[in-house]
PDB file of C-alpha atoms in Angstrom:
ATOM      1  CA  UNK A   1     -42.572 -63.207 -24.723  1.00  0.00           C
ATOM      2  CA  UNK A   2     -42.005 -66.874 -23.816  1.00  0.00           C
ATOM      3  CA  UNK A   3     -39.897 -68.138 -21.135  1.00  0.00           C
ATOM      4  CA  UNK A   4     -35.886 -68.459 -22.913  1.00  0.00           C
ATOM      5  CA  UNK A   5     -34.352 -71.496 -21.359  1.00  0.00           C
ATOM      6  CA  UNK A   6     -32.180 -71.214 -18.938  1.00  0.00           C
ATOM      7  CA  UNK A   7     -28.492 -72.754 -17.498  1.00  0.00           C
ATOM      8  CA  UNK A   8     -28.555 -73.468 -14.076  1.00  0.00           C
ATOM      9  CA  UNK A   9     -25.450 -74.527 -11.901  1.00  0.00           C
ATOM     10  CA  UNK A  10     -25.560 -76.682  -8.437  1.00  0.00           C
ATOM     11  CA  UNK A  11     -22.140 -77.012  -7.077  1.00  0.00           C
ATOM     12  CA  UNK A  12     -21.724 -79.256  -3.630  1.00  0.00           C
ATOM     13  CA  UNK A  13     -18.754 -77.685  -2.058  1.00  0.00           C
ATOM     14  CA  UNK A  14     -18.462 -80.675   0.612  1.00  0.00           C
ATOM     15  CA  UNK A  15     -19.818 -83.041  -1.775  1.00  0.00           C
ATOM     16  CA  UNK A  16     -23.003 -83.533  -0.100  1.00  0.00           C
ATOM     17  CA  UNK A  17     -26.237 -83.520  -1.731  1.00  0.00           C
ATOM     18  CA  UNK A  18     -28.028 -82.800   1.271  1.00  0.00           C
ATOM     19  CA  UNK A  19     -25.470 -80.546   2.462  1.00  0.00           C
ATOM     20  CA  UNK A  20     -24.798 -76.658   1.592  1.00  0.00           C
ATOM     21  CA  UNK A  21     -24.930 -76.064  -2.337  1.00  0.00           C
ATOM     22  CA  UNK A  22     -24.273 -73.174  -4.784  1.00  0.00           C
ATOM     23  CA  UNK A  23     -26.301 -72.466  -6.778  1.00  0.00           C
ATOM     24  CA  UNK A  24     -26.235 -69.547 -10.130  1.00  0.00           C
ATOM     25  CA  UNK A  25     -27.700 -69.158 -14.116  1.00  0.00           C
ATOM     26  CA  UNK A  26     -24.256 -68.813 -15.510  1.00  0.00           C
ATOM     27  CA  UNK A  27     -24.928 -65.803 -17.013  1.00  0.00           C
ATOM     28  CA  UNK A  28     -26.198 -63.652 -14.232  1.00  0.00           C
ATOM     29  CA  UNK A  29     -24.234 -62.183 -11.492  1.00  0.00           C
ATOM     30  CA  UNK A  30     -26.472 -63.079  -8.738  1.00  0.00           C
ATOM     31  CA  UNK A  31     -26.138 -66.502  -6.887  1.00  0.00           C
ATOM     32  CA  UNK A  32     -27.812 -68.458  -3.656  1.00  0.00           C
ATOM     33  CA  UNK A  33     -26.061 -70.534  -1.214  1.00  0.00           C
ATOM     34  CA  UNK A  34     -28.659 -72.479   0.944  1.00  0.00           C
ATOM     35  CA  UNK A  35     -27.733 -75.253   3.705  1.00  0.00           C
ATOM     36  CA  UNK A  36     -29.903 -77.236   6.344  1.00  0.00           C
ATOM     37  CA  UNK A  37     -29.779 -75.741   9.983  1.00  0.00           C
ATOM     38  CA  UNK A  38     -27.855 -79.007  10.539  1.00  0.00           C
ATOM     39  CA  UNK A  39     -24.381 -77.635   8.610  1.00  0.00           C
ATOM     40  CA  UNK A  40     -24.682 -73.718   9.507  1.00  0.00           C
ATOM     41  CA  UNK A  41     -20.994 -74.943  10.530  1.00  0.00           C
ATOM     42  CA  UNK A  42     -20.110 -75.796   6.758  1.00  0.00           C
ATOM     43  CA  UNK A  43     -21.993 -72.491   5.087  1.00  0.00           C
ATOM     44  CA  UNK A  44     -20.292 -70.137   7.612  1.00  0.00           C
ATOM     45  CA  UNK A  45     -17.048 -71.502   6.306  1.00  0.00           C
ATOM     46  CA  UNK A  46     -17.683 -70.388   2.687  1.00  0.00           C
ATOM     47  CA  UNK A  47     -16.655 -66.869   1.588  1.00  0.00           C
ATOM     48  CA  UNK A  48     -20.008 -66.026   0.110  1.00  0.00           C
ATOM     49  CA  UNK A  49     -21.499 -65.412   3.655  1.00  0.00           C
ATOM     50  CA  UNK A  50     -18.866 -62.638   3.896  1.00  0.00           C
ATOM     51  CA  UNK A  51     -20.941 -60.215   1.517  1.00  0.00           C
ATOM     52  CA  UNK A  52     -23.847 -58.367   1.831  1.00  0.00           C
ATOM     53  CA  UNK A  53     -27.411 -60.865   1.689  1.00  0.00           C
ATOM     54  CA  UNK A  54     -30.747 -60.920   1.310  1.00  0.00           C
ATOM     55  CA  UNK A  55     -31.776 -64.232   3.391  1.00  0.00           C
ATOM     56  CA  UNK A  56     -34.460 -66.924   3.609  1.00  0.00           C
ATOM     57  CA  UNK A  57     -35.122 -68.992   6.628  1.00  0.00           C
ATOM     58  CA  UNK A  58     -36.923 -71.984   5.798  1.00  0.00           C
ATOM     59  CA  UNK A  59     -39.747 -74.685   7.273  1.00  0.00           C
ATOM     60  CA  UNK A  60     -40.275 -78.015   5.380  1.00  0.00           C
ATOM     61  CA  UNK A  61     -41.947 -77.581   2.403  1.00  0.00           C
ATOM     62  CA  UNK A  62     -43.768 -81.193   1.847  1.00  0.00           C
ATOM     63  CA  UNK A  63     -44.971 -81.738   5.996  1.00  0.00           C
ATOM     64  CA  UNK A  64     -48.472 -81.679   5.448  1.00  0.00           C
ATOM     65  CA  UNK A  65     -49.142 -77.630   6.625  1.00  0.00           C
ATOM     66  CA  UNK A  66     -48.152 -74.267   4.797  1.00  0.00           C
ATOM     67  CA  UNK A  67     -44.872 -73.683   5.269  1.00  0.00           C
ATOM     68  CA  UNK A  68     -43.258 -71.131   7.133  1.00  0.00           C
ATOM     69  CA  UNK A  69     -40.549 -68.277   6.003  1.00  0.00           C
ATOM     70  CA  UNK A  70     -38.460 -65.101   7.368  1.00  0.00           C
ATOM     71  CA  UNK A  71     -36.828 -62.998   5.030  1.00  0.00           C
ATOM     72  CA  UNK A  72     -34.508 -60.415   6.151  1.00  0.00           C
ATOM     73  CA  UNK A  73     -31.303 -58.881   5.173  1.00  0.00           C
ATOM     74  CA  UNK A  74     -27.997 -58.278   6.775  1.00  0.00           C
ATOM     75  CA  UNK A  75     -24.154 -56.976   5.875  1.00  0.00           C
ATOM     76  CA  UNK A  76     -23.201 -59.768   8.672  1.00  0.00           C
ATOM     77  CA  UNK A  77     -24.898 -62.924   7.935  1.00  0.00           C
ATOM     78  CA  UNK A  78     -22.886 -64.926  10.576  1.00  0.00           C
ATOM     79  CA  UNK A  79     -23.722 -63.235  13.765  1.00  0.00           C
ATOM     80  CA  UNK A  80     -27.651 -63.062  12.332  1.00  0.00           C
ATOM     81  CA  UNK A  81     -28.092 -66.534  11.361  1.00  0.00           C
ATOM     82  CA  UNK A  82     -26.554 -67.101  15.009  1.00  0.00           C
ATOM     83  CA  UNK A  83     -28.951 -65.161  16.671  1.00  0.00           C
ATOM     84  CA  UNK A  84     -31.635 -66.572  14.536  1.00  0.00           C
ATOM     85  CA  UNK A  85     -30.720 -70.124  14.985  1.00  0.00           C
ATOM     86  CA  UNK A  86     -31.306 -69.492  19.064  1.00  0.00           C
ATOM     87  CA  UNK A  87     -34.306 -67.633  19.065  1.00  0.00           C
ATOM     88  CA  UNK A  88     -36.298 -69.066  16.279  1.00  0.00           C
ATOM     89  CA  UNK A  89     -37.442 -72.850  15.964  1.00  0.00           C
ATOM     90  CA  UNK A  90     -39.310 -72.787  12.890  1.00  0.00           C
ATOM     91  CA  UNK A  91     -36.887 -73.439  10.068  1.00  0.00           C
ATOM     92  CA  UNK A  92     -34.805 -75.640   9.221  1.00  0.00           C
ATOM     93  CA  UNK A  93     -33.033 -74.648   6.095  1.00  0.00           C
ATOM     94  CA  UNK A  94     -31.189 -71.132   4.919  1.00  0.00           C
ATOM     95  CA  UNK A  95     -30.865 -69.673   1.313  1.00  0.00           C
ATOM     96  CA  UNK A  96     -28.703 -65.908   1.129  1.00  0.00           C
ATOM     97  CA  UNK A  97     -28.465 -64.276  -1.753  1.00  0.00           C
ATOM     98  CA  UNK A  98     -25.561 -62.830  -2.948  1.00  0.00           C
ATOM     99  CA  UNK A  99     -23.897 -61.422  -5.524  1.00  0.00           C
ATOM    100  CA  UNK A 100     -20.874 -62.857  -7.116  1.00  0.00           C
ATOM    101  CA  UNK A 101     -18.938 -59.996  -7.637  1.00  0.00           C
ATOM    102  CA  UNK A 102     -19.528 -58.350  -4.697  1.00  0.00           C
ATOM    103  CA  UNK A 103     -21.763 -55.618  -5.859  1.00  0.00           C
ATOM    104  CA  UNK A 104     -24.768 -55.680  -3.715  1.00  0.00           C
ATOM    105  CA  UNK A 105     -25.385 -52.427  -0.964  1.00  0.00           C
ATOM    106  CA  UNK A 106     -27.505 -52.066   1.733  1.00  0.00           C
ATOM    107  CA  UNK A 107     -29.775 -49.845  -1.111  1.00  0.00           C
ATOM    108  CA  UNK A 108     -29.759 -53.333  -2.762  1.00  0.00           C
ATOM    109  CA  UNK A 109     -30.252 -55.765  -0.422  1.00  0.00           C
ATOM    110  CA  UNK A 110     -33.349 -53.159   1.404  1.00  0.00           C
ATOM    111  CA  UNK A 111     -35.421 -53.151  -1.845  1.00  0.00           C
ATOM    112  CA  UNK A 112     -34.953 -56.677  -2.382  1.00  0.00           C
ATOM    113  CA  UNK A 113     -36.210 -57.240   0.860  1.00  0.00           C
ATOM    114  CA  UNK A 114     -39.191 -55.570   0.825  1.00  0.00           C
ATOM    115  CA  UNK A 115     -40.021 -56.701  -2.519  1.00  0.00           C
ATOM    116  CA  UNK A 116     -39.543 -60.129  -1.477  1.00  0.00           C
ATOM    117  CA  UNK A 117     -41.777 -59.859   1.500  1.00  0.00           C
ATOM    118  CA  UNK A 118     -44.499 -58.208  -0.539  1.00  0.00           C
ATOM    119  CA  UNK A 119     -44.466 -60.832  -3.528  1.00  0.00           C
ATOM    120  CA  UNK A 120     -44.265 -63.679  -0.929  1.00  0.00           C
ATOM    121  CA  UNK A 121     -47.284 -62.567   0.500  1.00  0.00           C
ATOM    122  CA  UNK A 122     -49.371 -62.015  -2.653  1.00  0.00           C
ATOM    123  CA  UNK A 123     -48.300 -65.623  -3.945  1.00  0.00           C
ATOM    124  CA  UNK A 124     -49.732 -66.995  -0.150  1.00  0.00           C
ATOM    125  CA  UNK A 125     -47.556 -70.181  -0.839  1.00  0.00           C
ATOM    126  CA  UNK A 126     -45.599 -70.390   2.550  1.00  0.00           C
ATOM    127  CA  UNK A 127     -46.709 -68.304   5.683  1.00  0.00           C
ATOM    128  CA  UNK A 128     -44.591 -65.181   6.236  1.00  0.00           C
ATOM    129  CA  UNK A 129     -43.157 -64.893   9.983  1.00  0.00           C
ATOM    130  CA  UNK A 130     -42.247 -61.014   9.070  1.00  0.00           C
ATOM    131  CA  UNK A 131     -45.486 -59.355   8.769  1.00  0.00           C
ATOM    132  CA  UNK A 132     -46.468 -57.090   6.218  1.00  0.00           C
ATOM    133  CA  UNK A 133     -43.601 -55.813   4.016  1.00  0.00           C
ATOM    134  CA  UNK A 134     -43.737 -51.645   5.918  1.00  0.00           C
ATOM    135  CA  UNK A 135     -43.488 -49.151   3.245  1.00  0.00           C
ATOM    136  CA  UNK A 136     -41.608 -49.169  -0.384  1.00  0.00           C
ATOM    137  CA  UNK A 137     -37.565 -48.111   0.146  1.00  0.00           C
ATOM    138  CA  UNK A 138     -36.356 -45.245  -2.308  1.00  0.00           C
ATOM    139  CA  UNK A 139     -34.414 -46.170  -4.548  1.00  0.00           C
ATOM    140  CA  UNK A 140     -32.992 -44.536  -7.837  1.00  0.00           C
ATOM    141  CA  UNK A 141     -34.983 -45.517 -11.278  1.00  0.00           C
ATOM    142  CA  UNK A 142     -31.556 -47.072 -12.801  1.00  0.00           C
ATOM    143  CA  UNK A 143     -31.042 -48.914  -9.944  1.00  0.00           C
ATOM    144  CA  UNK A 144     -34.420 -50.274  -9.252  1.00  0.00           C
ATOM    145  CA  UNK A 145     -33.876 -51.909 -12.744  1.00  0.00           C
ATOM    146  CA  UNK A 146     -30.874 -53.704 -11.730  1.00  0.00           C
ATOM    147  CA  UNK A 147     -32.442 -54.973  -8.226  1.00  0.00           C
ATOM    148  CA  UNK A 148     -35.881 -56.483 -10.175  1.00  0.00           C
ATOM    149  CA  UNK A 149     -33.597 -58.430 -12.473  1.00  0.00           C
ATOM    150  CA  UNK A 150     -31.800 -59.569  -9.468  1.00  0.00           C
ATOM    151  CA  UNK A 151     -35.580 -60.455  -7.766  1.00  0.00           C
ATOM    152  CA  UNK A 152     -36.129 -62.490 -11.169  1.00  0.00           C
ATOM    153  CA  UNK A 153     -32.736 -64.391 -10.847  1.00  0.00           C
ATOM    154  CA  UNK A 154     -33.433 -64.749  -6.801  1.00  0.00           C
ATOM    155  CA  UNK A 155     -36.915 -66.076  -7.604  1.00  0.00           C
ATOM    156  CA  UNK A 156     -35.567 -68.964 -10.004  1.00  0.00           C
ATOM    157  CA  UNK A 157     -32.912 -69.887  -7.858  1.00  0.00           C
ATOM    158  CA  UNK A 158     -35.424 -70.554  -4.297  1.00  0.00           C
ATOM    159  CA  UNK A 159     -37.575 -72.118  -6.994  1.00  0.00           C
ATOM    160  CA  UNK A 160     -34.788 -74.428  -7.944  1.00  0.00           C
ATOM    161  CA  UNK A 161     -33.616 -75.604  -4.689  1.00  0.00           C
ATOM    162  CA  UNK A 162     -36.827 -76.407  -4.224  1.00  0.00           C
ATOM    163  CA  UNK A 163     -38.728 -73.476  -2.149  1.00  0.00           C
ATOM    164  CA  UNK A 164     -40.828 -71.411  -4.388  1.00  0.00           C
ATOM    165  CA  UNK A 165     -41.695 -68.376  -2.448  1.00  0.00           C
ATOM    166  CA  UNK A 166     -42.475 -66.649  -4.990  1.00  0.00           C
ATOM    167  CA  UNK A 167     -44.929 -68.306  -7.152  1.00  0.00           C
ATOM    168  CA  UNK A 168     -48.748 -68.588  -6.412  1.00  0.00           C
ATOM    169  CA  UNK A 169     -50.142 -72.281  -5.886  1.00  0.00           C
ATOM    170  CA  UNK A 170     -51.095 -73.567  -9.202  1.00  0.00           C
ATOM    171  CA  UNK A 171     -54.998 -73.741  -9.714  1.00  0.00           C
ATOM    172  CA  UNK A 172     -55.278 -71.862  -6.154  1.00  0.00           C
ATOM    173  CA  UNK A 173     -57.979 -68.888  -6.891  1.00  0.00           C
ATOM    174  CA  UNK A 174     -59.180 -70.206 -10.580  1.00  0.00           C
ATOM    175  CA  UNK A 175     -62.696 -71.891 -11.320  1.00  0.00           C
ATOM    176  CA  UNK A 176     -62.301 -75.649 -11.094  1.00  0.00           C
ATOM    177  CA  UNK A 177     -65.008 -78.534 -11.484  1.00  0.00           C
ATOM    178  CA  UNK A 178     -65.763 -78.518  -7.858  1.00  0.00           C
ATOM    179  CA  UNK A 179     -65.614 -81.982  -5.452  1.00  0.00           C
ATOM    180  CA  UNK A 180     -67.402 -82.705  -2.315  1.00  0.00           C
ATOM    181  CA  UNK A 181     -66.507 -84.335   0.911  1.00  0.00           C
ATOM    182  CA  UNK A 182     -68.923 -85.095   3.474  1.00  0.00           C
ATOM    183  CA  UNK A 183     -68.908 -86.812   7.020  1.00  0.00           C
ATOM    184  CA  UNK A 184     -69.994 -86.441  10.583  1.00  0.00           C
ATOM    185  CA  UNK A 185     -69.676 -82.908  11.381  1.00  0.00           C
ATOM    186  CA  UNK A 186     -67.785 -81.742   8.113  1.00  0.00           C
ATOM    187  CA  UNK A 187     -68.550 -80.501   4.791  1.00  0.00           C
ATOM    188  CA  UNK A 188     -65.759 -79.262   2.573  1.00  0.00           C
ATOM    189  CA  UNK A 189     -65.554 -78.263  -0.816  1.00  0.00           C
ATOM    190  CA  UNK A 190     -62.453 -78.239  -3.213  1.00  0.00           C
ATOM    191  CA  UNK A 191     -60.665 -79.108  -6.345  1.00  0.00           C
ATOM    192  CA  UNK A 192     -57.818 -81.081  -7.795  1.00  0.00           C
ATOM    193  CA  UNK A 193     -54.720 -78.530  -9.153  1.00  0.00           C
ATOM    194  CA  UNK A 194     -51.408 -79.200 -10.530  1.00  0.00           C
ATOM    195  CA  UNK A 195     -49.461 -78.826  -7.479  1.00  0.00           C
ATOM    196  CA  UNK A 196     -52.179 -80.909  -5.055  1.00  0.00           C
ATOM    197  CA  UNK A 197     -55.707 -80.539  -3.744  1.00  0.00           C
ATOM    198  CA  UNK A 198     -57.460 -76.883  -2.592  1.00  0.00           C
ATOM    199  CA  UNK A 199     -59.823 -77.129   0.238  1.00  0.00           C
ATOM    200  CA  UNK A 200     -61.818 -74.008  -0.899  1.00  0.00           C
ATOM    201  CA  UNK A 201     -62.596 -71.197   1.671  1.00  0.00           C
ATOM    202  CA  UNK A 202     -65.611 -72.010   3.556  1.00  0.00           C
ATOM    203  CA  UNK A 203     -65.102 -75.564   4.323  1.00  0.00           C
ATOM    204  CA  UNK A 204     -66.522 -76.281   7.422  1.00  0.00           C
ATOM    205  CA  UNK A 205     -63.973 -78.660   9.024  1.00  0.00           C
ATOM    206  CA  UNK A 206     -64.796 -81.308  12.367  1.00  0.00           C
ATOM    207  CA  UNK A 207     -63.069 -79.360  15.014  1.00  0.00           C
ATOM    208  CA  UNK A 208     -61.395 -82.343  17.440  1.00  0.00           C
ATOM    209  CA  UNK A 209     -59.785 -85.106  15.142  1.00  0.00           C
ATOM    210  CA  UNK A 210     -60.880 -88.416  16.298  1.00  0.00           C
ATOM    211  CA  UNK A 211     -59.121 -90.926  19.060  1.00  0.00           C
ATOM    212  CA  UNK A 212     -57.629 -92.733  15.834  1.00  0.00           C
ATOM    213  CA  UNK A 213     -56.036 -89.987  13.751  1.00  0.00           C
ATOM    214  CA  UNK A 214     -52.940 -90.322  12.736  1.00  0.00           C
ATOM    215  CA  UNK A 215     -50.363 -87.991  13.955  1.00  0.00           C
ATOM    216  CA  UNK A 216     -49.732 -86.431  10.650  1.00  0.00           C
ATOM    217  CA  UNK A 217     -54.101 -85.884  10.778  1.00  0.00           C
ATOM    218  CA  UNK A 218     -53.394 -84.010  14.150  1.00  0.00           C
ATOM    219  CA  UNK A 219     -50.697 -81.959  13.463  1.00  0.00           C
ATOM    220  CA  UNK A 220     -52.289 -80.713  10.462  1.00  0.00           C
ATOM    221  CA  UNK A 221     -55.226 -79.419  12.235  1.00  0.00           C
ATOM    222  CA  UNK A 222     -53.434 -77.951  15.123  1.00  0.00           C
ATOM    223  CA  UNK A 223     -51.278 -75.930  12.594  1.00  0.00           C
ATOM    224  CA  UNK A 224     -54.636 -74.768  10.729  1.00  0.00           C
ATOM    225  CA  UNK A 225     -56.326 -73.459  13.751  1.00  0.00           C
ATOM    226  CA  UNK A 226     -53.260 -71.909  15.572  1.00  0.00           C
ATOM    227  CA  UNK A 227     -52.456 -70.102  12.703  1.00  0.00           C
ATOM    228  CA  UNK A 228     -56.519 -68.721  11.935  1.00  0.00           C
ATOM    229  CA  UNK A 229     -56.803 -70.580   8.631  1.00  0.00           C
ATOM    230  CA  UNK A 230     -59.638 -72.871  11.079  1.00  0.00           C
ATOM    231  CA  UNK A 231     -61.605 -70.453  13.046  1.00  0.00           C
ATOM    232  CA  UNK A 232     -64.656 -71.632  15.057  1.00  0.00           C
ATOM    233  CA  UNK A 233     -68.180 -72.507  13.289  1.00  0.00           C
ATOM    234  CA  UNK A 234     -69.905 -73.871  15.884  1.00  0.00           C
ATOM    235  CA  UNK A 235     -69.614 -76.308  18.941  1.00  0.00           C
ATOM    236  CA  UNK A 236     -67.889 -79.001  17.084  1.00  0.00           C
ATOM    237  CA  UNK A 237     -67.053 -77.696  13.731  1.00  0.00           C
ATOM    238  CA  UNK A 238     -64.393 -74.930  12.341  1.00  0.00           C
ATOM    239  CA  UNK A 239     -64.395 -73.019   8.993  1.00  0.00           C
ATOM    240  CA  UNK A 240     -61.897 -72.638   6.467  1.00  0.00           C
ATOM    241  CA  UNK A 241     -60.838 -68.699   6.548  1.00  0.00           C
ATOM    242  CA  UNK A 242     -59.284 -68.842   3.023  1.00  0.00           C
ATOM    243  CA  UNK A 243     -58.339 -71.391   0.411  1.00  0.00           C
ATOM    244  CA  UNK A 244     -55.990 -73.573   0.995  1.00  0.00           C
ATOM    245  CA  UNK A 245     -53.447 -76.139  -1.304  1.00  0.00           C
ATOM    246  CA  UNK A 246     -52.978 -79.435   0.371  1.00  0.00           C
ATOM    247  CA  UNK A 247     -50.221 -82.018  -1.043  1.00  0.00           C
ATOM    248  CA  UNK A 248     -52.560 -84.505  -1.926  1.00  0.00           C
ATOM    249  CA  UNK A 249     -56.361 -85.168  -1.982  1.00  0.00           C
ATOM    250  CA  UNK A 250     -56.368 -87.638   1.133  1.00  0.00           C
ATOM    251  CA  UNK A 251     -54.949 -84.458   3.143  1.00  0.00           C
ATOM    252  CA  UNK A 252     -57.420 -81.983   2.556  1.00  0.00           C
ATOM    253  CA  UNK A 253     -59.726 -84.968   3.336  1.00  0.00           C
ATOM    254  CA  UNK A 254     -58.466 -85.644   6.435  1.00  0.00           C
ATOM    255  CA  UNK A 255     -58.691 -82.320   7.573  1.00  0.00           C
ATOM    256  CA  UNK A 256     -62.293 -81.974   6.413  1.00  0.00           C
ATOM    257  CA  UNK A 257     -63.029 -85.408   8.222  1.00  0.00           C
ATOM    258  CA  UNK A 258     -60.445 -85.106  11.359  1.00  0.00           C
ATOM    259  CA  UNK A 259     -59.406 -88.252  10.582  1.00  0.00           C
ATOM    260  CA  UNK A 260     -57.534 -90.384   8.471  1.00  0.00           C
ATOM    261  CA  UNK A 261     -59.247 -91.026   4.871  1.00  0.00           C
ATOM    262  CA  UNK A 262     -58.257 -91.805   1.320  1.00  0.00           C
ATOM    263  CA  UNK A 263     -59.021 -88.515  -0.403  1.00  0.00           C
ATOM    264  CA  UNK A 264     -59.624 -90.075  -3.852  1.00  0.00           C
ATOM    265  CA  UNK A 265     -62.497 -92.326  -2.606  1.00  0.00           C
ATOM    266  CA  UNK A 266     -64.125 -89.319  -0.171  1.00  0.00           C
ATOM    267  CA  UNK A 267     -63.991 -86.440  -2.705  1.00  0.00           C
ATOM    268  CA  UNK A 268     -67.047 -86.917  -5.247  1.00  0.00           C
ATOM    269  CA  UNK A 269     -68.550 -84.818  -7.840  1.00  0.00           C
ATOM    270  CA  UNK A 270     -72.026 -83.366  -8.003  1.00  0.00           C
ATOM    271  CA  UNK A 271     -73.102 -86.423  -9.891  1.00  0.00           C
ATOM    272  CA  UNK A 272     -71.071 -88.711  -7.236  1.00  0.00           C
ATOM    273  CA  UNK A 273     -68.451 -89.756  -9.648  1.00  0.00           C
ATOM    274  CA  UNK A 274     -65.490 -90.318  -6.955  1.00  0.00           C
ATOM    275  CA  UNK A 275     -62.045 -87.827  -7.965  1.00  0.00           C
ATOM    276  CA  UNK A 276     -60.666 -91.647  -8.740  1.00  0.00           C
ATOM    277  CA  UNK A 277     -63.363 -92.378 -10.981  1.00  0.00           C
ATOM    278  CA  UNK A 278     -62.732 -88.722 -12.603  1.00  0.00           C
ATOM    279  CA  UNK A 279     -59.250 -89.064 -12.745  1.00  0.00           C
ATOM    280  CA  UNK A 280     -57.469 -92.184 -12.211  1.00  0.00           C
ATOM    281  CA  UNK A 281     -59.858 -94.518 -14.122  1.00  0.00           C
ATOM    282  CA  UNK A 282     -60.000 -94.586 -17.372  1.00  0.00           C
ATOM    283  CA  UNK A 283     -62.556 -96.846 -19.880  1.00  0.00           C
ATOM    284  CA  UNK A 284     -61.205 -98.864 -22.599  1.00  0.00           C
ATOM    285  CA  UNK A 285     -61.358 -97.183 -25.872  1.00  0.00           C
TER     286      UNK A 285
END
């Protein structure tokens, strides 16, 4: 059955874009409140953060590495997103989950979070700071139904605000015409998708960007290897554990290279066709 379309509601309670928003399909019960770590002040004076919540702490999405995400549940989201904003650094925005009229349990919230920590991990979009997902709650058939249509609201809604947890990078795992980029010391291997570049699994990477890398070139390496995606190859090269989506060509590139490059002029076909000449230029009819 095809997608129905869908009304979605954003309301800015302070009247700040940036700030915490509301957001719900108009139809469904279920609704997500998400604010930057910046304005916990604002979001803990909303009445929503009163009721029982599955929650989502957040990295940056578009900074170059995977980014990062806790989900956990709570009947006192307050006090947790205290504690959490003191002992963890990573994130830097919040989405809870709620329901609107209040109807959400512990039975509720439980399932939804170990569903959501299971899906999150088989989509391998953002990097999960929970571990594995433990074991599948009970839960009674009739109200297992109710909690999955509740996941399908809950995954529209992240997707919406922009953090989509839930769905697997596009192109990530399918057959694509494959491009090459070669330098001193690295040899990767990927393809252009809809939502950026994969660097396939197997890449072998340089392992110590050069003097000249730009920060954003350093960072993104450091993240790879301290998180195992880079793993050592040899002496002076790593290896790509898994595949992985960039944001753009000249990123996976530059990680390939350790170094800054312009990803549409380094990646080249078999034949040596450059992914500009593939792409970007076309001849006149």
């Amino acid at each position: 059955m095809p997608n129905r379309g869908q009304t979605i509601g954003i309301y800015l309670p302070n009247g700040e874009p940036r700030g915490v928003r509301l957001a719900g399909i108009t139809t469904r019960i279920v609704q997500a409140i998400q604010a930057p770590k910046t304005k916990l002040g604002r979001l803990f004076e909303r009445p929503e953060v009163n009721h029982v919540a599955l929650y989502f702490l957040l990295s940056p999405v578009n900074n170059g590495a995977r980014p990062r995400v806790y989900i956990g549940q709570t009947e006192d989201l307050v006090t947790r997103l205290k504690k959490h904003n003191t002992e963890k650094d990573f994130w830097t925005s919040v989405v809870a989950v709620t329901s609107k009229t209040e109807s959400f349990t512990q039975v509720h919230v439980r399932y939804l979070e170990w569903l959501s920590i299971d899906r999150a991990s088989a989509a391998g979009r953002f990097t999960l700071e929970n571990g594995n997902a433990g074991g599948k709650p009970f839960i009674p058939e009739a109200l297992e139904s109710d909690v999955l249509d509740a996941f399908d609201t809950t995954t529209t809604l992240l997707s919406t605000l922009g953090f989509p947890v839930f769905e697997p990078p596009a192109g990530v795992g399918e057959v694509r015409e494959p491009f090459f980029c070669r330098g001193k010391l690295g040899e990767g291997m990927g393809a252009l998708v809809e939502d950026g570049f994969v660097l396939y699994r197997g890449s072998v990477c340089r392992r110590e960007p050069i003097p000249s890398a730009s920060p954003g070139v350093v960072s993104a390496h450091a993240e790879l290897q301290s998180s195992g995606l880079l793993n050592r190859h040899s002496e002076d090269q790593m290896i790509l554990t898994e595949d992985y989506l960039c944001s753009s060509p000249s990123l996976a590139a530059s990680i390939v290279l350790a170094r800054n490059a312009n990803g549409w002029q380094e990646w080249k076909s078999e034949n040596g066709r450059t992914l500009d000449e593939v792409y970007r230029q076309t001849s006149e009819n």
